[in-house]
mmCIF file of C-alpha atoms and ligand atoms in Angstrom:
data_model
loop_
_atom_site.group_PDB
_atom_site.id
_atom_site.type_symbol
_atom_site.label_atom_id
_atom_site.label_comp_id
_atom_site.label_asym_id
_atom_site.label_seq_id
_atom_site.Cartn_x
_atom_site.Cartn_y
_atom_site.Cartn_z
ATOM 1 C CA MET A 91 -0.111 -0.026 0.071
ATOM 2 C CA LYS A 92 0.998 3.753 -0.600
ATOM 3 C CA ASN A 93 2.604 5.640 2.180
ATOM 4 C CA GLN A 94 0.226 6.359 5.073
ATOM 5 C CA VAL A 95 -0.221 9.189 7.307
ATOM 6 C CA SER A 96 -2.388 9.648 10.330
ATOM 7 C CA PHE A 97 -4.566 12.806 10.427
ATOM 8 C CA LYS A 98 -5.783 13.698 14.138
ATOM 9 C CA VAL A 99 -9.521 14.731 13.909
ATOM 10 C CA LYS A 100 -10.637 17.524 16.322
ATOM 11 C CA SER A 101 -13.102 16.070 18.998
ATOM 12 C CA LYS A 102 -15.989 17.938 17.557
ATOM 13 C CA PHE A 103 -15.651 16.236 14.189
ATOM 14 C CA ILE A 104 -14.958 12.739 15.388
ATOM 15 C CA ASN A 105 -18.653 11.674 15.316
ATOM 16 C CA LYS A 106 -19.407 13.016 11.910
ATOM 17 C CA TYR A 107 -16.581 10.999 10.517
ATOM 18 C CA LYS A 108 -17.564 8.036 12.457
ATOM 19 C CA ASN A 109 -21.021 8.405 11.071
ATOM 20 C CA GLY A 110 -20.068 8.428 7.493
ATOM 21 C CA TYR A 111 -19.056 11.971 6.375
ATOM 22 C CA PRO A 112 -16.908 11.379 3.304
ATOM 23 C CA LEU A 113 -15.140 14.603 2.870
ATOM 24 C CA ILE A 114 -11.793 15.417 4.553
ATOM 25 C CA ASP A 115 -11.908 19.059 5.621
ATOM 26 C CA LYS A 116 -8.866 21.095 6.507
ATOM 27 C CA SER A 117 -10.915 22.713 9.364
ATOM 28 C CA ALA A 118 -11.563 19.216 10.982
ATOM 29 C CA ILE A 119 -7.661 18.257 11.108
ATOM 30 C CA LEU A 120 -5.365 19.105 14.007
ATOM 31 C CA ASN A 121 -2.185 18.167 12.426
ATOM 32 C CA ILE A 122 -2.179 19.107 8.516
ATOM 33 C CA ASP A 123 1.103 18.433 6.708
ATOM 34 C CA THR A 124 1.240 20.793 3.924
ATOM 35 C CA LYS A 125 4.078 19.030 2.168
ATOM 36 C CA MET A 126 1.849 15.860 1.936
ATOM 37 C CA ARG A 127 1.963 14.077 -1.292
ATOM 38 C CA GLU A 128 -1.217 14.030 -3.328
ATOM 39 C CA GLY A 129 -2.454 10.511 -3.333
ATOM 40 C CA SER A 130 -1.225 9.652 0.067
ATOM 41 C CA ILE A 131 -3.411 7.255 2.132
ATOM 42 C CA ILE A 132 -4.569 9.070 5.195
ATOM 43 C CA ASN A 133 -5.915 7.497 8.323
ATOM 44 C CA LEU A 134 -8.146 9.757 10.288
ATOM 45 C CA VAL A 135 -7.661 8.893 13.772
ATOM 46 C CA ASP A 136 -9.094 10.271 17.172
ATOM 47 C CA GLU A 137 -7.064 12.183 19.855
ATOM 48 C CA LYS A 138 -5.923 8.774 21.301
ATOM 49 C CA GLY A 139 -4.865 7.522 17.941
ATOM 50 C CA GLN A 140 -7.709 5.273 17.480
ATOM 51 C CA PHE A 141 -8.689 4.468 14.067
ATOM 52 C CA ILE A 142 -11.686 6.234 12.550
ATOM 53 C CA ALA A 143 -11.523 6.087 8.774
ATOM 54 C CA ARG A 144 -8.990 5.611 5.753
ATOM 55 C CA GLY A 145 -9.048 7.779 2.843
ATOM 56 C CA TYR A 146 -6.659 9.716 0.279
ATOM 57 C CA TYR A 147 -5.151 13.208 0.213
ATOM 58 C CA GLY A 148 -6.257 14.948 -2.839
ATOM 59 C CA LYS A 149 -6.916 18.842 -2.836
ATOM 60 C CA GLN A 150 -9.970 20.011 -4.582
ATOM 61 C CA ASN A 151 -11.906 23.415 -4.574
ATOM 62 C CA LYS A 152 -13.800 21.505 -1.597
ATOM 63 C CA GLY A 153 -11.877 19.613 0.893
ATOM 64 C CA ILE A 154 -8.351 18.123 1.086
ATOM 65 C CA GLY A 155 -9.411 14.371 0.290
ATOM 66 C CA TRP A 156 -12.124 11.839 0.624
ATOM 67 C CA VAL A 157 -12.717 8.934 2.955
ATOM 68 C CA LEU A 158 -12.722 5.545 1.167
ATOM 69 C CA THR A 159 -13.362 3.186 4.176
ATOM 70 C CA ARG A 160 -14.245 2.805 7.746
ATOM 71 C CA LYS A 161 -12.988 -0.639 8.057
ATOM 72 C CA LYS A 162 -9.633 -0.808 9.709
ATOM 73 C CA GLN A 163 -8.577 -3.941 7.756
ATOM 74 C CA GLU A 164 -9.457 -2.772 4.421
ATOM 75 C CA ASP A 165 -6.544 -1.853 2.130
ATOM 76 C CA ILE A 166 -6.925 0.791 -0.498
ATOM 77 C CA ASN A 167 -5.512 -1.410 -3.574
ATOM 78 C CA LEU A 168 -6.659 -2.665 -7.136
ATOM 79 C CA GLU A 169 -9.151 -5.018 -5.473
ATOM 80 C CA PHE A 170 -10.677 -2.126 -3.628
ATOM 81 C CA PHE A 171 -11.123 -0.134 -6.827
ATOM 82 C CA LYS A 172 -12.436 -3.108 -8.592
ATOM 83 C CA LYS A 173 -15.066 -3.794 -6.036
ATOM 84 C CA LYS A 174 -16.427 -0.269 -5.689
ATOM 85 C CA LEU A 175 -16.529 -0.333 -9.658
ATOM 86 C CA ILE A 176 -18.479 -3.410 -9.686
ATOM 87 C CA ILE A 177 -21.005 -2.543 -7.151
ATOM 88 C CA ALA A 178 -21.561 1.015 -9.112
ATOM 89 C CA LEU A 179 -21.907 -0.787 -12.371
ATOM 90 C CA ASN A 180 -24.377 -3.263 -10.985
ATOM 91 C CA LYS A 181 -26.524 -0.433 -9.760
ATOM 92 C CA ARG A 182 -26.829 0.786 -13.482
ATOM 93 C CA THR A 183 -27.965 -2.476 -14.886
ATOM 94 C CA LYS A 184 -31.486 -0.918 -15.894
ATOM 95 C CA PHE A 185 -29.600 1.834 -17.606
ATOM 96 C CA PHE A 186 -27.595 -0.714 -19.689
ATOM 97 C CA GLN A 187 -30.534 -2.472 -20.720
ATOM 98 C CA ASP A 188 -32.499 0.551 -21.824
ATOM 99 C CA PRO A 189 -31.939 0.999 -25.794
ATOM 100 C CA SER A 190 -33.609 4.480 -25.401
ATOM 101 C CA THR A 191 -31.013 6.089 -23.235
ATOM 102 C CA THR A 192 -27.480 5.216 -24.033
ATOM 103 C CA ALA A 193 -25.580 8.150 -21.974
ATOM 104 C CA PHE A 194 -25.518 7.910 -18.116
ATOM 105 C CA ARG A 195 -23.321 8.239 -15.053
ATOM 106 C CA VAL A 196 -21.834 4.802 -13.864
ATOM 107 C CA PHE A 197 -19.774 6.242 -11.099
ATOM 108 C CA ASN A 198 -20.652 9.257 -8.960
ATOM 109 C CA GLY A 199 -17.785 10.173 -6.661
ATOM 110 C CA GLU A 200 -18.583 9.713 -2.995
ATOM 111 C CA GLY A 201 -22.039 8.508 -3.842
ATOM 112 C CA ASP A 202 -20.415 5.459 -5.130
ATOM 113 C CA GLY A 203 -17.646 5.419 -2.439
ATOM 114 C CA ILE A 204 -14.788 7.279 -3.966
ATOM 115 C CA GLY A 205 -14.877 10.979 -3.955
ATOM 116 C CA GLY A 206 -13.148 12.986 -6.678
ATOM 117 C CA LEU A 207 -13.917 10.114 -9.378
ATOM 118 C CA ILE A 208 -16.638 10.466 -11.777
ATOM 119 C CA ILE A 209 -17.226 7.928 -14.751
ATOM 120 C CA GLU A 210 -19.913 8.579 -17.522
ATOM 121 C CA TYR A 211 -21.018 6.146 -20.358
ATOM 122 C CA PHE A 212 -21.637 7.233 -23.771
ATOM 123 C CA ASP A 213 -22.895 4.148 -26.118
ATOM 124 C CA GLY A 214 -20.046 2.032 -25.334
ATOM 125 C CA TYR A 215 -17.523 4.614 -24.510
ATOM 126 C CA TYR A 216 -16.248 5.424 -20.936
ATOM 127 C CA VAL A 217 -15.018 8.745 -19.834
ATOM 128 C CA ILE A 218 -13.338 9.084 -16.472
ATOM 129 C CA HIS A 219 -13.159 12.610 -14.618
ATOM 130 C CA TRP A 220 -10.450 12.975 -12.200
ATOM 131 C CA TYR A 221 -11.036 15.710 -9.642
ATOM 132 C CA SER A 222 -7.788 16.057 -7.986
ATOM 133 C CA LYS A 223 -4.066 15.267 -8.572
ATOM 134 C CA GLY A 224 -4.606 12.709 -5.735
ATOM 135 C CA VAL A 225 -7.195 10.498 -7.055
ATOM 136 C CA TYR A 226 -5.335 10.591 -10.650
ATOM 137 C CA LYS A 227 -2.344 8.767 -8.630
ATOM 138 C CA PHE A 228 -4.812 5.753 -8.655
ATOM 139 C CA ARG A 229 -5.280 5.959 -12.338
ATOM 140 C CA ASP A 230 -3.761 2.496 -12.998
ATOM 141 C CA GLU A 231 -6.002 0.800 -10.373
ATOM 142 C CA VAL A 232 -9.080 2.435 -11.769
ATOM 143 C CA ILE A 233 -8.386 2.075 -15.456
ATOM 144 C CA ASN A 234 -7.208 -1.518 -15.235
ATOM 145 C CA SER A 235 -10.235 -2.517 -12.915
ATOM 146 C CA LEU A 236 -12.500 -0.787 -15.430
ATOM 147 C CA LYS A 237 -11.134 -2.528 -18.448
ATOM 148 C CA LYS A 238 -11.388 -6.006 -16.893
ATOM 149 C CA ILE A 239 -15.019 -5.456 -15.796
ATOM 150 C CA VAL A 240 -16.862 -3.833 -18.776
ATOM 151 C CA GLU A 241 -16.874 -4.326 -22.499
ATOM 152 C CA PHE A 242 -16.024 -1.074 -24.064
ATOM 153 C CA LYS A 243 -15.357 0.637 -27.427
ATOM 154 C CA GLY A 244 -13.022 3.195 -25.855
ATOM 155 C CA ILE A 245 -12.054 5.020 -22.792
ATOM 156 C CA TYR A 246 -11.419 8.566 -22.406
ATOM 157 C CA GLN A 247 -10.307 10.818 -19.324
ATOM 158 C CA LYS A 248 -10.821 14.347 -18.429
ATOM 159 C CA LYS A 249 -8.318 15.797 -15.785
ATOM 160 C CA ARG A 250 -10.476 18.397 -13.744
ATOM 161 C CA PHE A 251 -7.714 19.657 -11.782
ATOM 162 C CA SER A 252 -4.831 22.151 -12.437
ATOM 163 C CA GLU A 253 -0.992 21.589 -12.405
ATOM 164 C CA ASP A 254 0.977 24.482 -11.091
ATOM 165 C CA GLY A 255 -2.089 26.534 -11.595
ATOM 166 C CA LYS A 256 -2.505 25.776 -15.215
ATOM 167 C CA TYR A 257 -5.126 23.519 -16.842
ATOM 168 C CA ILE A 258 -3.639 21.022 -18.856
ATOM 169 C CA GLU A 259 -4.210 20.991 -22.672
ATOM 170 C CA GLN A 260 -4.505 17.220 -23.400
ATOM 171 C CA ASP A 261 -5.605 14.570 -25.592
ATOM 172 C CA ASP A 262 -8.535 12.860 -23.573
ATOM 173 C CA PHE A 263 -8.509 9.562 -25.460
ATOM 174 C CA ILE A 264 -6.678 6.886 -23.433
ATOM 175 C CA MET A 265 -7.447 3.373 -25.160
ATOM 176 C CA GLY A 266 -9.875 1.351 -27.399
ATOM 177 C CA GLU A 267 -11.028 3.061 -30.589
ATOM 178 C CA ARG A 268 -11.699 6.667 -31.093
ATOM 179 C CA ALA A 269 -15.395 7.931 -30.856
ATOM 180 C CA ALA A 270 -16.982 9.555 -33.879
ATOM 181 C CA THR A 271 -17.027 13.362 -33.695
ATOM 182 C CA PRO A 272 -19.661 13.984 -32.828
ATOM 183 C CA LEU A 273 -20.740 10.843 -31.067
ATOM 184 C CA ILE A 274 -24.467 10.522 -31.373
ATOM 185 C CA VAL A 275 -26.131 9.069 -28.184
ATOM 186 C CA LYS A 276 -29.633 8.452 -27.167
ATOM 187 C CA GLU A 277 -31.421 9.827 -24.297
ATOM 188 C CA ASN A 278 -35.164 8.997 -23.956
ATOM 189 C CA GLY A 279 -35.369 8.311 -27.685
ATOM 190 C CA VAL A 280 -33.789 11.870 -28.578
ATOM 191 C CA ASN A 281 -30.516 12.015 -30.225
ATOM 192 C CA LEU A 282 -27.631 13.905 -28.420
ATOM 193 C CA ALA A 283 -24.445 15.154 -30.064
ATOM 194 C CA ILE A 284 -21.526 14.498 -27.891
ATOM 195 C CA TYR A 285 -17.944 15.379 -28.230
ATOM 196 C CA LEU A 286 -15.425 13.300 -25.964
ATOM 197 C CA ASN A 287 -12.334 15.220 -26.865
ATOM 198 C CA GLU A 288 -13.334 19.087 -26.694
ATOM 199 C CA GLY A 289 -12.445 19.710 -23.039
ATOM 200 C CA ALA A 290 -14.224 19.196 -19.780
ATOM 201 C CA MET A 291 -17.825 19.471 -21.067
ATOM 202 C CA VAL A 292 -19.065 17.033 -23.656
ATOM 203 C CA GLY A 293 -22.117 19.052 -24.714
ATOM 204 C CA VAL A 294 -24.762 17.823 -22.572
ATOM 205 C CA PHE A 295 -25.215 17.793 -18.793
ATOM 206 C CA LEU A 296 -26.759 14.161 -18.062
ATOM 207 C CA ASP A 297 -28.202 15.182 -14.579
ATOM 208 C CA GLN A 298 -31.057 17.104 -16.261
ATOM 209 C CA ARG A 299 -32.391 13.702 -18.089
ATOM 210 C CA GLU A 300 -35.627 13.460 -16.191
ATOM 211 C CA VAL A 301 -36.142 17.035 -16.352
ATOM 212 C CA ARG A 302 -35.750 17.243 -20.079
ATOM 213 C CA LYS A 303 -38.211 14.430 -20.374
ATOM 214 C CA ARG A 304 -40.905 16.284 -18.349
ATOM 215 C CA VAL A 305 -40.224 19.469 -20.535
ATOM 216 C CA ARG A 306 -41.059 17.304 -23.568
ATOM 217 C CA ASP A 307 -43.796 15.269 -22.438
ATOM 218 C CA GLN A 308 -45.735 17.518 -19.912
ATOM 219 C CA TYR A 309 -44.960 21.391 -20.577
ATOM 220 C CA SER A 310 -44.145 22.218 -24.170
ATOM 221 C CA LYS A 311 -47.013 21.132 -26.227
ATOM 222 C CA ASN A 312 -48.467 24.224 -28.351
ATOM 223 C CA LYS A 313 -46.225 26.484 -25.979
ATOM 224 C CA SER A 314 -43.775 29.340 -26.900
ATOM 225 C CA VAL A 315 -40.631 28.472 -25.163
ATOM 226 C CA LEU A 316 -37.816 30.682 -24.003
ATOM 227 C CA ASN A 317 -34.609 28.562 -22.945
ATOM 228 C CA THR A 318 -32.122 30.903 -21.292
ATOM 229 C CA PHE A 319 -28.337 29.887 -20.651
ATOM 230 C CA SER A 320 -29.135 27.415 -23.463
ATOM 231 C CA TYR A 321 -25.531 26.123 -24.058
ATOM 232 C CA THR A 322 -26.081 23.538 -26.706
ATOM 233 C CA GLY A 323 -29.904 23.965 -26.758
ATOM 234 C CA VAL A 324 -30.740 20.605 -25.497
ATOM 235 C CA PHE A 325 -33.864 21.835 -23.593
ATOM 236 C CA SER A 326 -35.076 23.605 -26.638
ATOM 237 C CA ILE A 327 -34.718 20.163 -28.639
ATOM 238 C CA PHE A 328 -36.895 18.465 -26.144
ATOM 239 C CA ALA A 329 -39.340 21.251 -26.083
ATOM 240 C CA ALA A 330 -39.686 21.344 -29.817
ATOM 241 C CA LEU A 331 -39.866 17.505 -29.866
ATOM 242 C CA GLY A 332 -42.891 17.821 -27.551
ATOM 243 C CA GLY A 333 -44.920 20.196 -29.827
ATOM 244 C CA ALA A 334 -43.665 23.485 -28.797
ATOM 245 C CA LYS A 335 -45.133 26.408 -31.048
ATOM 246 C CA THR A 336 -41.819 28.169 -30.931
ATOM 247 C CA THR A 337 -38.486 27.733 -29.292
ATOM 248 C CA THR A 338 -36.041 30.368 -28.505
ATOM 249 C CA SER A 339 -32.498 29.773 -27.093
ATOM 250 C CA VAL A 340 -30.332 32.422 -25.495
ATOM 251 C CA ASP A 341 -26.694 31.936 -24.621
ATOM 252 C CA LEU A 342 -23.758 34.291 -24.608
ATOM 253 C CA ALA A 343 -21.359 31.924 -26.151
ATOM 254 C CA ASN A 344 -20.487 32.002 -29.842
ATOM 255 C CA ARG A 345 -20.256 28.225 -29.884
ATOM 256 C CA SER A 346 -23.708 27.771 -28.773
ATOM 257 C CA LEU A 347 -25.181 28.731 -32.240
ATOM 258 C CA PRO A 348 -23.317 25.873 -34.224
ATOM 259 C CA LYS A 349 -23.898 23.384 -31.421
ATOM 260 C CA THR A 350 -27.642 24.145 -31.155
ATOM 261 C CA ILE A 351 -28.191 23.921 -34.877
ATOM 262 C CA GLU A 352 -26.432 20.618 -34.809
ATOM 263 C CA GLN A 353 -28.772 19.308 -31.978
ATOM 264 C CA PHE A 354 -31.703 20.218 -33.859
ATOM 265 C CA ASN A 355 -30.592 18.631 -37.213
ATOM 266 C CA ILE A 356 -29.676 15.345 -35.741
ATOM 267 C CA ASN A 357 -33.128 15.278 -34.255
ATOM 268 C CA TYR A 358 -34.488 16.144 -37.968
ATOM 269 C CA ILE A 359 -35.755 19.470 -36.782
ATOM 270 C CA ASP A 360 -34.974 22.345 -39.378
ATOM 271 C CA ALA A 361 -32.901 24.843 -37.123
ATOM 272 C CA LYS A 362 -34.180 27.573 -39.264
ATOM 273 C CA THR A 363 -37.790 27.257 -37.813
ATOM 274 C CA GLN A 364 -36.424 27.819 -34.446
ATOM 275 C CA GLU A 365 -34.951 30.912 -32.884
ATOM 276 C CA ILE A 366 -31.173 30.828 -31.744
ATOM 277 C CA ILE A 367 -29.742 33.962 -30.051
ATOM 278 C CA VAL A 368 -26.240 34.664 -29.087
ATOM 279 C CA GLU A 369 -26.569 37.297 -26.569
ATOM 280 C CA ASP A 370 -26.274 38.075 -22.845
ATOM 281 C CA VAL A 371 -29.459 36.714 -21.203
ATOM 282 C CA PHE A 372 -29.860 39.904 -19.046
ATOM 283 C CA LYS A 373 -29.657 42.064 -22.177
ATOM 284 C CA TYR A 374 -32.162 39.781 -23.807
ATOM 285 C CA PHE A 375 -34.738 40.323 -20.959
ATOM 286 C CA LYS A 376 -34.619 43.930 -21.395
ATOM 287 C CA TYR A 377 -35.157 43.692 -25.186
ATOM 288 C CA ALA A 378 -38.022 41.322 -24.548
ATOM 289 C CA LEU A 379 -39.541 43.826 -22.009
ATOM 290 C CA ARG A 380 -39.096 46.489 -24.512
ATOM 291 C CA LYS A 381 -40.713 44.655 -27.416
ATOM 292 C CA GLU A 382 -43.458 43.428 -25.132
ATOM 293 C CA LEU A 383 -42.519 39.526 -25.755
ATOM 294 C CA LYS A 384 -44.081 37.086 -23.430
ATOM 295 C CA PHE A 385 -43.480 33.267 -23.278
ATOM 296 C CA ASP A 386 -45.585 30.347 -21.987
ATOM 297 C CA PHE A 387 -42.558 28.643 -20.632
ATOM 298 C CA VAL A 388 -39.289 30.093 -19.434
ATOM 299 C CA ILE A 389 -36.411 27.906 -18.722
ATOM 300 C CA LEU A 390 -33.771 29.220 -16.332
ATOM 301 C CA ASP A 391 -30.613 27.073 -15.872
ATOM 302 C CA PRO A 392 -27.874 29.588 -15.336
ATOM 303 C CA PRO A 393 -24.256 28.425 -14.103
ATOM 304 C CA SER A 394 -23.501 28.946 -10.580
ATOM 305 C CA PHE A 395 -21.084 31.591 -11.300
ATOM 306 C CA ALA A 396 -20.540 33.606 -14.574
ATOM 307 C CA THR A 397 -18.880 36.717 -15.656
ATOM 308 C CA SER A 398 -20.148 38.505 -18.611
ATOM 309 C CA LYS A 399 -18.976 41.950 -20.008
ATOM 310 C CA ASN A 400 -21.598 43.958 -18.090
ATOM 311 C CA PHE A 401 -22.230 41.828 -15.102
ATOM 312 C CA LYS A 402 -21.012 39.040 -12.601
ATOM 313 C CA PHE A 403 -23.652 36.673 -11.709
ATOM 314 C CA SER A 404 -23.695 34.328 -8.568
ATOM 315 C CA ALA A 405 -26.620 31.976 -8.249
ATOM 316 C CA GLU A 406 -26.671 32.605 -4.464
ATOM 317 C CA LYS A 407 -26.909 36.333 -4.849
ATOM 318 C CA ASP A 408 -28.574 36.814 -7.948
ATOM 319 C CA TYR A 409 -31.005 34.260 -8.626
ATOM 320 C CA LYS A 410 -33.943 36.033 -7.080
ATOM 321 C CA ASN A 411 -33.310 38.693 -9.489
ATOM 322 C CA LEU A 412 -33.006 36.425 -12.303
ATOM 323 C CA LEU A 413 -36.401 35.077 -11.469
ATOM 324 C CA LYS A 414 -38.062 38.594 -11.267
ATOM 325 C CA GLN A 415 -36.965 39.457 -14.599
ATOM 326 C CA ALA A 416 -38.160 36.045 -16.144
ATOM 327 C CA ILE A 417 -41.552 36.768 -14.114
ATOM 328 C CA LEU A 418 -42.045 39.964 -16.166
ATOM 329 C CA ILE A 419 -42.015 38.192 -19.497
ATOM 330 C CA THR A 420 -43.927 34.993 -18.561
ATOM 331 C CA GLU A 421 -47.500 34.638 -19.635
ATOM 332 C CA ASP A 422 -50.092 34.453 -16.967
ATOM 333 C CA ASN A 423 -50.693 30.643 -16.308
ATOM 334 C CA GLY A 424 -47.284 30.213 -17.877
ATOM 335 C CA THR A 425 -44.520 28.063 -16.446
ATOM 336 C CA ILE A 426 -40.952 28.857 -15.166
ATOM 337 C CA LEU A 427 -38.558 26.207 -14.922
ATOM 338 C CA ALA A 428 -36.116 27.221 -12.198
ATOM 339 C CA SER A 429 -32.769 25.075 -12.033
ATOM 340 C CA THR A 430 -29.452 25.521 -10.414
ATOM 341 C CA ASN A 431 -26.519 23.327 -9.705
ATOM 342 C CA CYS A 432 -25.094 25.578 -6.992
ATOM 343 C CA SER A 433 -24.018 23.528 -3.970
ATOM 344 C CA SER A 434 -23.686 26.334 -1.444
ATOM 345 C CA PHE A 435 -27.607 26.347 -0.776
ATOM 346 C CA ASN A 436 -30.167 23.937 -0.340
ATOM 347 C CA MET A 437 -33.626 23.180 -1.840
ATOM 348 C CA ASP A 438 -35.370 25.171 0.923
ATOM 349 C CA LYS A 439 -33.077 28.112 0.498
ATOM 350 C CA PHE A 440 -33.840 27.758 -3.238
ATOM 351 C CA LYS A 441 -37.564 27.851 -2.688
ATOM 352 C CA GLU A 442 -37.192 30.921 -0.701
ATOM 353 C CA PHE A 443 -35.588 32.650 -3.446
ATOM 354 C CA ILE A 444 -38.669 31.709 -5.763
ATOM 355 C CA HIS A 445 -40.966 32.771 -2.812
ATOM 356 C CA GLU A 446 -39.237 36.187 -2.598
ATOM 357 C CA ALA A 447 -39.069 36.769 -6.357
ATOM 358 C CA PHE A 448 -42.588 36.298 -6.695
ATOM 359 C CA LYS A 449 -43.634 38.294 -3.602
ATOM 360 C CA GLU A 450 -41.634 41.077 -4.606
ATOM 361 C CA SER A 451 -43.121 40.870 -8.026
ATOM 362 C CA CYS A 452 -46.660 40.835 -6.578
ATOM 363 C CA VAL A 453 -47.540 37.782 -8.441
ATOM 364 C CA GLU A 454 -49.243 34.585 -6.974
ATOM 365 C CA TYR A 455 -47.397 31.238 -7.919
ATOM 366 C CA LYS A 456 -47.777 27.625 -7.533
ATOM 367 C CA ILE A 457 -44.921 24.932 -7.326
ATOM 368 C CA LEU A 458 -45.876 22.099 -9.734
ATOM 369 C CA GLU A 459 -42.991 19.906 -9.319
ATOM 370 C CA GLU A 460 -39.439 19.575 -7.951
ATOM 371 C CA HIS A 461 -36.432 17.316 -9.053
ATOM 372 C CA THR A 462 -33.008 16.530 -7.533
ATOM 373 C CA LEU A 463 -30.280 14.316 -9.206
ATOM 374 C CA PRO A 464 -31.429 11.107 -11.063
ATOM 375 C CA PRO A 465 -30.673 7.765 -9.556
ATOM 376 C CA ASP A 466 -27.472 7.253 -11.652
ATOM 377 C CA PHE A 467 -26.061 10.441 -10.010
ATOM 378 C CA LYS A 468 -25.940 8.556 -6.827
ATOM 379 C CA THR A 469 -25.786 10.618 -3.683
ATOM 380 C CA MET A 470 -25.306 9.872 0.028
ATOM 381 C CA GLU A 471 -27.479 10.766 3.043
ATOM 382 C CA GLU A 472 -24.455 11.713 5.022
ATOM 383 C CA PHE A 473 -23.303 14.307 2.298
ATOM 384 C CA LYS A 474 -26.364 16.294 1.325
ATOM 385 C CA GLU A 475 -24.409 18.938 -0.400
ATOM 386 C CA GLY A 476 -23.611 16.218 -2.928
ATOM 387 C CA ASN A 477 -27.046 16.420 -4.091
ATOM 388 C CA TYR A 478 -26.343 19.907 -5.764
ATOM 389 C CA LEU A 479 -29.249 19.994 -8.598
ATOM 390 C CA LYS A 480 -32.293 21.776 -7.517
ATOM 391 C CA VAL A 481 -35.272 22.050 -10.158
ATOM 392 C CA VAL A 482 -38.574 23.634 -9.560
ATOM 393 C CA PHE A 483 -41.233 23.945 -12.143
ATOM 394 C CA VAL A 484 -43.520 27.014 -11.096
ATOM 395 C CA ARG A 485 -46.769 28.337 -12.444
ATOM 396 C CA LYS A 486 -47.138 32.081 -12.634
ATOM 397 C CA MET A 487 -50.773 32.453 -11.354
ATOM 398 C CA PRO A 488 -53.063 35.201 -12.981
HETATM 399 N N1 SAH B 303 -28.784 25.154 -19.484
HETATM 400 C C1 SAH B 303 -27.799 24.366 -20.174
HETATM 401 C C2 SAH B 303 -26.614 24.102 -19.462
HETATM 402 C C3 SAH B 303 -26.066 25.734 -19.126
HETATM 403 S S1 SAH B 303 -24.387 25.939 -18.787
HETATM 404 C C4 SAH B 303 -28.148 22.822 -20.427
HETATM 405 O O1 SAH B 303 -29.190 22.510 -19.921
HETATM 406 O O2 SAH B 303 -27.614 22.313 -21.268
HETATM 407 C C5 SAH B 303 -24.283 27.585 -18.674
HETATM 408 C C6 SAH B 303 -24.306 28.425 -19.960
HETATM 409 O O3 SAH B 303 -24.543 29.797 -19.576
HETATM 410 C C7 SAH B 303 -23.031 28.468 -20.932
HETATM 411 O O4 SAH B 303 -23.429 27.969 -22.004
HETATM 412 C C8 SAH B 303 -22.670 29.937 -20.843
HETATM 413 O O5 SAH B 303 -22.144 30.268 -21.926
HETATM 414 C C9 SAH B 303 -24.108 30.602 -20.606
HETATM 415 N N2 SAH B 303 -23.909 31.876 -19.998
HETATM 416 C C10 SAH B 303 -23.345 32.298 -18.777
HETATM 417 N N3 SAH B 303 -23.548 33.489 -18.655
HETATM 418 C C11 SAH B 303 -24.355 34.025 -19.606
HETATM 419 C C12 SAH B 303 -25.008 35.260 -19.438
HETATM 420 N N4 SAH B 303 -25.051 36.322 -18.892
HETATM 421 N N5 SAH B 303 -25.974 35.380 -20.717
HETATM 422 C C13 SAH B 303 -26.174 34.106 -21.725
HETATM 423 N N6 SAH B 303 -25.533 33.116 -21.429
HETATM 424 C C14 SAH B 303 -24.719 32.837 -20.430
#
């Protein structure tokens, strides 16, 4: 086994770790060694030196590592990784059997027992996301286990950490055959264009799968739909396939235009019949107000943080105001899909933002449905902040 170091846990945090909290946090440790090597095995111990849990050292934006086991006898070796992968894959059997969805997550970090490691599946291709230098030190164990357990067309990886403060430009391909560019996968029967070798984001966020299905099946028929922060336009594709009268996609990034056209085209929808606008959403809201444009269904799915020319957006500070602007351009009896992936506040707080926004707008509202992460994004009771997704469908009452 790799070299092991003991971290003494402060007494007020001992029960938390004994009860299964997975994130090793600086503030909980008495004797941090700043020269510690990434990937070192850490034994969390109490003040008397009694074993509590074992994990690895790996600095992320959150925490300095993850607990891997609370069994004193359990070694962190190839067998350990293999076992965790097998358990996780077995939990996704239903996904593997469903030909109408060929893109899903097969390993979700701490939810599947290894914080900092995420693996996604795209029609025969596996993409491994490493979230720290520390977890990347286990690449041989993970890759060797994976290739023994699954049949694959190819394996890719994303290093989601920086080296010496710089992100590494890399070829993400590891082995097998290279995927087509784009690779066309399916989600509930809808085609999605995926790029496995274009940086950290592959073109679609899989965590919104169930929400997109609701958008198509329940909320779009004969509706005018505004999709803000539209990225590659996937919500608009589902809305159009659900019978939307019109779709309007708005995103600041130039790449969103060709990417959205492509997603429409591969679903046999003429992109020329849909509106795709490259612009700051906040500017678009002003334009819509001026032109007295209103929509039946407004989708809000901003990033947690964004900086544009005129404005710095933070979901925690600015979501309420974003909603207030959306309310102004939503028809009476229309629906707002309010979504956020910001992990610094929970669903209750998010619903408070919604409540405040409607109250300050002097508009009545009704919550129609709520969503959090889907089952392939496995989370754990002991780490609630891991369930970062919050989606609320809200009706604007007349
Ligand atoms: N809703 C998308 C994912 C959003 S990702 C989906 O379901 O696929 C965040 C997107 O917000 C990025 O594409 C980024 O370009 C865009 N963005 C960030 N700030 C913006 C702004 N002020 N106006 C418009 N788009 C913005």
